[in-house]
Short mmCIF file of C-alpha atoms and ligand atoms in Angstrom, two decimals:
data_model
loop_
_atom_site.label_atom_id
_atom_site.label_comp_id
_atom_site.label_asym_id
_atom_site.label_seq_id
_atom_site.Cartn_x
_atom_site.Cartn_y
_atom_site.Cartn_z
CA UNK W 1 16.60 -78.57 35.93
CA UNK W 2 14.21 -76.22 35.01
CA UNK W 3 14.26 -73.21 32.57
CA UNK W 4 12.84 -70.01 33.79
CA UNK W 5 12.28 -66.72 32.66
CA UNK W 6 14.47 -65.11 30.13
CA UNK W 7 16.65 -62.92 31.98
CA UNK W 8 19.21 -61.83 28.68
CA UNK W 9 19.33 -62.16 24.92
CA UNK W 10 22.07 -60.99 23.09
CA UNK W 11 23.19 -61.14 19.90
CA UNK W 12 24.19 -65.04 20.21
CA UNK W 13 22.89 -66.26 23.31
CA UNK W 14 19.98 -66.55 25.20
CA UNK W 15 20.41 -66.99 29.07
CA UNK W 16 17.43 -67.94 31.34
CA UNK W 17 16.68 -68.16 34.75
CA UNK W 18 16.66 -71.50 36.97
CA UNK W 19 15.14 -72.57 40.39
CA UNK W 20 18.53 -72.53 41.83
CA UNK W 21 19.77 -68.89 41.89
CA UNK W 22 23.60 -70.09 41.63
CA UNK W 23 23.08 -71.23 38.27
CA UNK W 24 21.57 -69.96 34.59
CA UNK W 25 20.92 -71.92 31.58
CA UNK W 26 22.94 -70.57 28.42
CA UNK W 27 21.00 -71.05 25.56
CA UNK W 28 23.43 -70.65 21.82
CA UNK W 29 21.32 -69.13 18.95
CA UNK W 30 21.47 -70.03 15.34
CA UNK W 31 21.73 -66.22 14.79
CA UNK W 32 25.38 -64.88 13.12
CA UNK W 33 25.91 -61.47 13.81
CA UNK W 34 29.44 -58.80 12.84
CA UNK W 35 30.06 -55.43 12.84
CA UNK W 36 28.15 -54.95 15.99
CA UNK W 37 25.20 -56.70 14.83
CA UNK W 38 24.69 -54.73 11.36
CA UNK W 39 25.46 -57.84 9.82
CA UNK W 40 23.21 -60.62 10.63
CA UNK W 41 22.53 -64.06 9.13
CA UNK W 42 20.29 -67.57 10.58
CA UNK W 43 23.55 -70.24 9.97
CA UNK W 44 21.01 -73.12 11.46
CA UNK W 45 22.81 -76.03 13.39
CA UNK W 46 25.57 -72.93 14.99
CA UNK W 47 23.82 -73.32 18.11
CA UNK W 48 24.37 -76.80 18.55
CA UNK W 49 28.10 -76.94 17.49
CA UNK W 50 28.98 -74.07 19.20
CA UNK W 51 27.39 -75.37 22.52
CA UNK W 52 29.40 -78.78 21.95
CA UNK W 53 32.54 -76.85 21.26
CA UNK W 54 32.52 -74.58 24.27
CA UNK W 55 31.28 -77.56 26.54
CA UNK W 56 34.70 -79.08 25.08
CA UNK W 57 36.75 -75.99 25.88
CA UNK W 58 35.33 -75.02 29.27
CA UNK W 59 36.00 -78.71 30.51
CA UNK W 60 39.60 -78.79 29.49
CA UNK W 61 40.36 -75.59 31.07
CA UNK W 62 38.74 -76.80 34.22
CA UNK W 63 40.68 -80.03 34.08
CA UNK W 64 43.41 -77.69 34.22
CA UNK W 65 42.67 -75.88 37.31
CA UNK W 66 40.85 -72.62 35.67
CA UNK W 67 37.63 -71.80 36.71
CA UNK W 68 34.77 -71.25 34.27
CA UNK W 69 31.02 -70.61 34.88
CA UNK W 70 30.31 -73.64 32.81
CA UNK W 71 28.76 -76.76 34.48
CA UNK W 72 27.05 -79.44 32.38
CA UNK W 73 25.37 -79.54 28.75
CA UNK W 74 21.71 -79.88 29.04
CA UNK W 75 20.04 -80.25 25.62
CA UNK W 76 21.54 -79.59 21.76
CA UNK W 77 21.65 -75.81 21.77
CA UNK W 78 21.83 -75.16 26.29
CA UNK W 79 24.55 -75.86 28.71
CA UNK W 80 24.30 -75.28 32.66
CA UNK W 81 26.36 -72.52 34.10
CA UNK W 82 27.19 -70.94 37.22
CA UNK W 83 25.54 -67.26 37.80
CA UNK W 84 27.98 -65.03 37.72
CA UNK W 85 27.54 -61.02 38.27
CA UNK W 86 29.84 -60.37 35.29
CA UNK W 87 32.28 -57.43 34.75
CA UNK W 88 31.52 -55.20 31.87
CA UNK W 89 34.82 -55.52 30.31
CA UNK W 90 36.36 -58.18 27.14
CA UNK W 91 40.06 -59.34 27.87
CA UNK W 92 41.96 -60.37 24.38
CA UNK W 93 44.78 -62.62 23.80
CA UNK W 94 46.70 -62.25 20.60
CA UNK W 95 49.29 -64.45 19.48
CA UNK W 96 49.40 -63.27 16.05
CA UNK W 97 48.83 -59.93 14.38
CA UNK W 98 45.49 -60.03 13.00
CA UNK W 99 41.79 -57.89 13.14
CA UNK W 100 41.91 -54.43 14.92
CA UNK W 101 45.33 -54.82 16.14
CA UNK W 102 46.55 -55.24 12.57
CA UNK W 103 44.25 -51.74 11.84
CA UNK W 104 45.38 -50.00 14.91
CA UNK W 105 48.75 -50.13 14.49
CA UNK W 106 49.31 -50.99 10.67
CA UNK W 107 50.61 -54.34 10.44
CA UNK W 108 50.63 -57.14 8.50
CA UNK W 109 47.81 -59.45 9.03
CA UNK W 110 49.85 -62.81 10.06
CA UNK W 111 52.63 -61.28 11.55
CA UNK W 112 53.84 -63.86 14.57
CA UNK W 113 54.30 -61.89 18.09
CA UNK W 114 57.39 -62.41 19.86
CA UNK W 115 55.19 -62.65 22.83
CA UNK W 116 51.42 -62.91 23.17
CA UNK W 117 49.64 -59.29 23.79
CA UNK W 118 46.92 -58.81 26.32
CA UNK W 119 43.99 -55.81 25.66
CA UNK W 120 40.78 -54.79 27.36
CA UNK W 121 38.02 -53.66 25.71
CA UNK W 122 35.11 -51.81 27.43
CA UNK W 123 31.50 -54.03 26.25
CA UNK W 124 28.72 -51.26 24.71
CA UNK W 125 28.15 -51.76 21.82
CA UNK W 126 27.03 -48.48 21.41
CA UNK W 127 30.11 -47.46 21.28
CA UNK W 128 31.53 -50.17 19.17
CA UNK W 129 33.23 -51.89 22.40
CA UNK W 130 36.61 -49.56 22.63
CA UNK W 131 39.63 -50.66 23.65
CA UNK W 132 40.61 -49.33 27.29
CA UNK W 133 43.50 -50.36 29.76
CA UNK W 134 43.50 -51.29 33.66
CA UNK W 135 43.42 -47.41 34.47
CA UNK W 136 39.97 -47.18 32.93
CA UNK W 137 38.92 -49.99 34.69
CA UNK W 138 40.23 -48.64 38.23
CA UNK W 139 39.10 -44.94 37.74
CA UNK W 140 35.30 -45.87 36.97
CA UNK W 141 35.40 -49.05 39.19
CA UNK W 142 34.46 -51.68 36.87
CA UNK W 143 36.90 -54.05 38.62
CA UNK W 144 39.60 -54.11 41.48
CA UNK W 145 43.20 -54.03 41.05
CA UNK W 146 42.98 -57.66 42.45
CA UNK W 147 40.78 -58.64 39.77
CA UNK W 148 42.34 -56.95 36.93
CA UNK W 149 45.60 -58.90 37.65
CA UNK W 150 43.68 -61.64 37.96
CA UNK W 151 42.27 -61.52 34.71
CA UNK W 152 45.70 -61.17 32.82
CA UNK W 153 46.60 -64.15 34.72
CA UNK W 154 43.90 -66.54 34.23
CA UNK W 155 43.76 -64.82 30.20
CA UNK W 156 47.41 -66.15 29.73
CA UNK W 157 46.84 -69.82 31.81
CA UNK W 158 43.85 -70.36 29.40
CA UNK W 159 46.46 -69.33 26.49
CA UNK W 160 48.68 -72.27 27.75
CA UNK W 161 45.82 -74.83 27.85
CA UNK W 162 44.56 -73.71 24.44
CA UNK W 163 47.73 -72.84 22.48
CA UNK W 164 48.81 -76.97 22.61
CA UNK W 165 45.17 -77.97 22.12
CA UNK W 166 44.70 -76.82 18.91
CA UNK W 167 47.94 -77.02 17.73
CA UNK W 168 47.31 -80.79 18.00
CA UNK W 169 44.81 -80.54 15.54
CA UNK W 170 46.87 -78.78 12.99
CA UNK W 171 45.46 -75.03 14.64
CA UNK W 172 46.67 -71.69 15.00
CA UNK W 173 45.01 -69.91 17.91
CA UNK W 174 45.82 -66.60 16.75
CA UNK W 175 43.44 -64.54 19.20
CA UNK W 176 40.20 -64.68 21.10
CA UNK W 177 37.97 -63.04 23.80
CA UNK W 178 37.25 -63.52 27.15
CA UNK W 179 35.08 -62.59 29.97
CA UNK W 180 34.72 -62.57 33.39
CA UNK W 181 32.34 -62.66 36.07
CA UNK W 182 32.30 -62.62 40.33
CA UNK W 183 31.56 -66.00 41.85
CA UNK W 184 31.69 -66.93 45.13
CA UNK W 185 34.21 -64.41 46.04
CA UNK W 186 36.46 -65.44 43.02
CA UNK W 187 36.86 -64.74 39.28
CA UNK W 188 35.66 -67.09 36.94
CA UNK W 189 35.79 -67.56 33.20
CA UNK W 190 32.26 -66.88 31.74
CA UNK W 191 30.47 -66.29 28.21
CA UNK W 192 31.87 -69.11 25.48
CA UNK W 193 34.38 -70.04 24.12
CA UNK W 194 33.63 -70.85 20.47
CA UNK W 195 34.92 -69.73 16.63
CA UNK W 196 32.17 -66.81 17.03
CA UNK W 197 34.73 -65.25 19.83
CA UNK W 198 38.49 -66.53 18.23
CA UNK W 199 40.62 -66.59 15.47
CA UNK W 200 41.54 -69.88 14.43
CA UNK W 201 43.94 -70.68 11.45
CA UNK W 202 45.12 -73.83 9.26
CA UNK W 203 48.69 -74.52 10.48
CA UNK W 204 49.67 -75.49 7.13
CA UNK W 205 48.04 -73.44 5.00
CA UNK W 206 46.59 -70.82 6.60
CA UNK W 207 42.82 -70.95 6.27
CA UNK W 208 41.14 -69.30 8.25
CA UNK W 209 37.99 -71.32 10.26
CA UNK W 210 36.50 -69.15 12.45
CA UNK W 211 33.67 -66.55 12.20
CA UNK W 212 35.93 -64.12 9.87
CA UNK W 213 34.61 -66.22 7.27
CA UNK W 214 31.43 -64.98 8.15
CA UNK W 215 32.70 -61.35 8.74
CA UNK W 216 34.39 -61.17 5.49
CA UNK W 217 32.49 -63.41 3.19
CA UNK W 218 34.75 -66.29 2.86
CA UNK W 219 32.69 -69.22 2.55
CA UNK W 220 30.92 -71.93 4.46
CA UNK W 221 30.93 -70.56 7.43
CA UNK W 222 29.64 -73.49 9.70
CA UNK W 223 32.11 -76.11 7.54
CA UNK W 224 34.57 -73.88 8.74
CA UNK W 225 33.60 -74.49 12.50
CA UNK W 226 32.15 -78.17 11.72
CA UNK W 227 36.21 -78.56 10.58
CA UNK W 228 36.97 -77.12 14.16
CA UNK W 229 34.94 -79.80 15.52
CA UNK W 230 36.42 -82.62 13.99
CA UNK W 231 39.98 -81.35 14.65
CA UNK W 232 39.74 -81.14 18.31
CA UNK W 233 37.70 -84.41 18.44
CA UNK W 234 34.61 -82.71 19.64
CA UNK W 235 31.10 -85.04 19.43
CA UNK W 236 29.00 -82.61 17.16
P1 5GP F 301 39.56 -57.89 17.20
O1 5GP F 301 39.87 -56.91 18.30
O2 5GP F 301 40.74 -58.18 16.34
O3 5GP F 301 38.33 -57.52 16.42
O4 5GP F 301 39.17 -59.27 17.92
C1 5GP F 301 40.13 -60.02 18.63
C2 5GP F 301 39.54 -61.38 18.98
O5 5GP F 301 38.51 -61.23 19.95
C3 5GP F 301 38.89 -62.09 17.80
O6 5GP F 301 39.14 -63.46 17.93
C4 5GP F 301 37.40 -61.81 17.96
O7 5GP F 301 36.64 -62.89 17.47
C5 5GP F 301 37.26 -61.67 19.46
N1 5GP F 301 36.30 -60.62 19.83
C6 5GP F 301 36.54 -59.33 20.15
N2 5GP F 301 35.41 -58.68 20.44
C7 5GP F 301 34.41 -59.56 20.31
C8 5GP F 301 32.99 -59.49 20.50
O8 5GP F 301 32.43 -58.46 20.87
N3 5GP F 301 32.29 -60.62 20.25
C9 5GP F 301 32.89 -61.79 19.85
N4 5GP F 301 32.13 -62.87 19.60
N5 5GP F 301 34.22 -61.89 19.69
C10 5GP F 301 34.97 -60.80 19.92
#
């Protein structure tokens, strides 16, 4: 397949035209970025492991009837993905207190959730991506009430599927991000799924993995998602 013009780059990803207008090449950049980009670092190799790991991700969820924009991995650092037309809004899953909820509402960092919580977020990062709720999303038609449901229920199937995954591997999944996009007439899971976009915790001891180390200066950041890797026996 070939790669045409550069139709996005964002802070992590590059994504790039093909000859078939159903489907984009996602390219995953070396480039860490936190705080809305004001923190920025080249972590080389993140690209390639990140591409593996979300190849890894997006295929178990469609093994388990979700749908995601993803399609194929097509070199080290680029996967194949459907086009979607995507919705300007993040959906988070939190299973445990920790990051802006912990702010928000003054919690302990850590703290389990009886149940997991569910929160959109509005994507500018202008304005620091606030947090907003289905009303928002209704009154200024960013999405249908169809497709806001079905958001919160594809949000807490992928929670089932990923929950168990990395449990297996001696993982918490204590929150992540999501996005979705139109395809076909349907919703579909787009973006990545990687340790740039969740929270992921030793079981036993509590280290965290993920890009916090990178956020808050914790240490090797890419032995931290190498270790991710390995766990969920990913090829990196
Ligand atoms: P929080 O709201 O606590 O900052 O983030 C909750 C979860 O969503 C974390 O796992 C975080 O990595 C992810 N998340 C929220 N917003 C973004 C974003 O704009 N970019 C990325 N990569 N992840 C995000």
């Amino acid at each position: 397949m070939e790669k045409g013009d550069l139709l996005y780059e964002g802070k992590g990803k590059r994504v790039y035209r093909t000859e078939d207008p159903e489907a984009l090449i996602l390219e995953f950049k070396d480039t860490a970025t936190a705080f809305d980009g004001k923190k920025r670092e080249e972590l080389d190799e993140k690209g390639r492991i990140n591409n593996r790991i979300n190849a890894f991700l997006m295929d178990e969820l469609a093994a388990a009837g979700i749908p995601v924009h993803h399609r194929r991995v097509v070199s080290d650092t680029e996967s194949e993905v459907k086009a979607l037309d995507m919705l300007p809004v993040e959906a988070v899953v939190r299973n445990v207190v920790a990051g802006s909820l912990a702010r928000r509402l003054g919690l302990e960092e850590g703290t389990e959730l009886d149940r997991p919580v569910f929160e959109f977020f509005y994507k500018s990062d202008e304005l620091g991506d606030p947090m907003i709720n289905q009303f928002h999303i209704l009154a200024f038609g960013w999405a249908s009430r169809e497709e806001v449901d079905r958001m919160i229920e594809l949000s807490f199937r992928v929670n089932d599927v990923l929950v168990p995954l990395f449990e297996a591997g001696g993982m918490r999944l204590v929150d992540y991000k999501l996005e979705f996009g139109r395809f076909r007439g349907g919703l579909v899971v787009g973006d990545e799924l990687t340790p740039d976009g969740c929270r992921l915790w030793d079981l036993s001891t509590g280290e965290k993995l993920d890009k916090d180390r990178f956020r808050r200066d914790l240490g090797d950041v890419l032995e931290g998602y190498r270790e991710i890797g390995r766990r969920l026996g990913v090829d990196l």
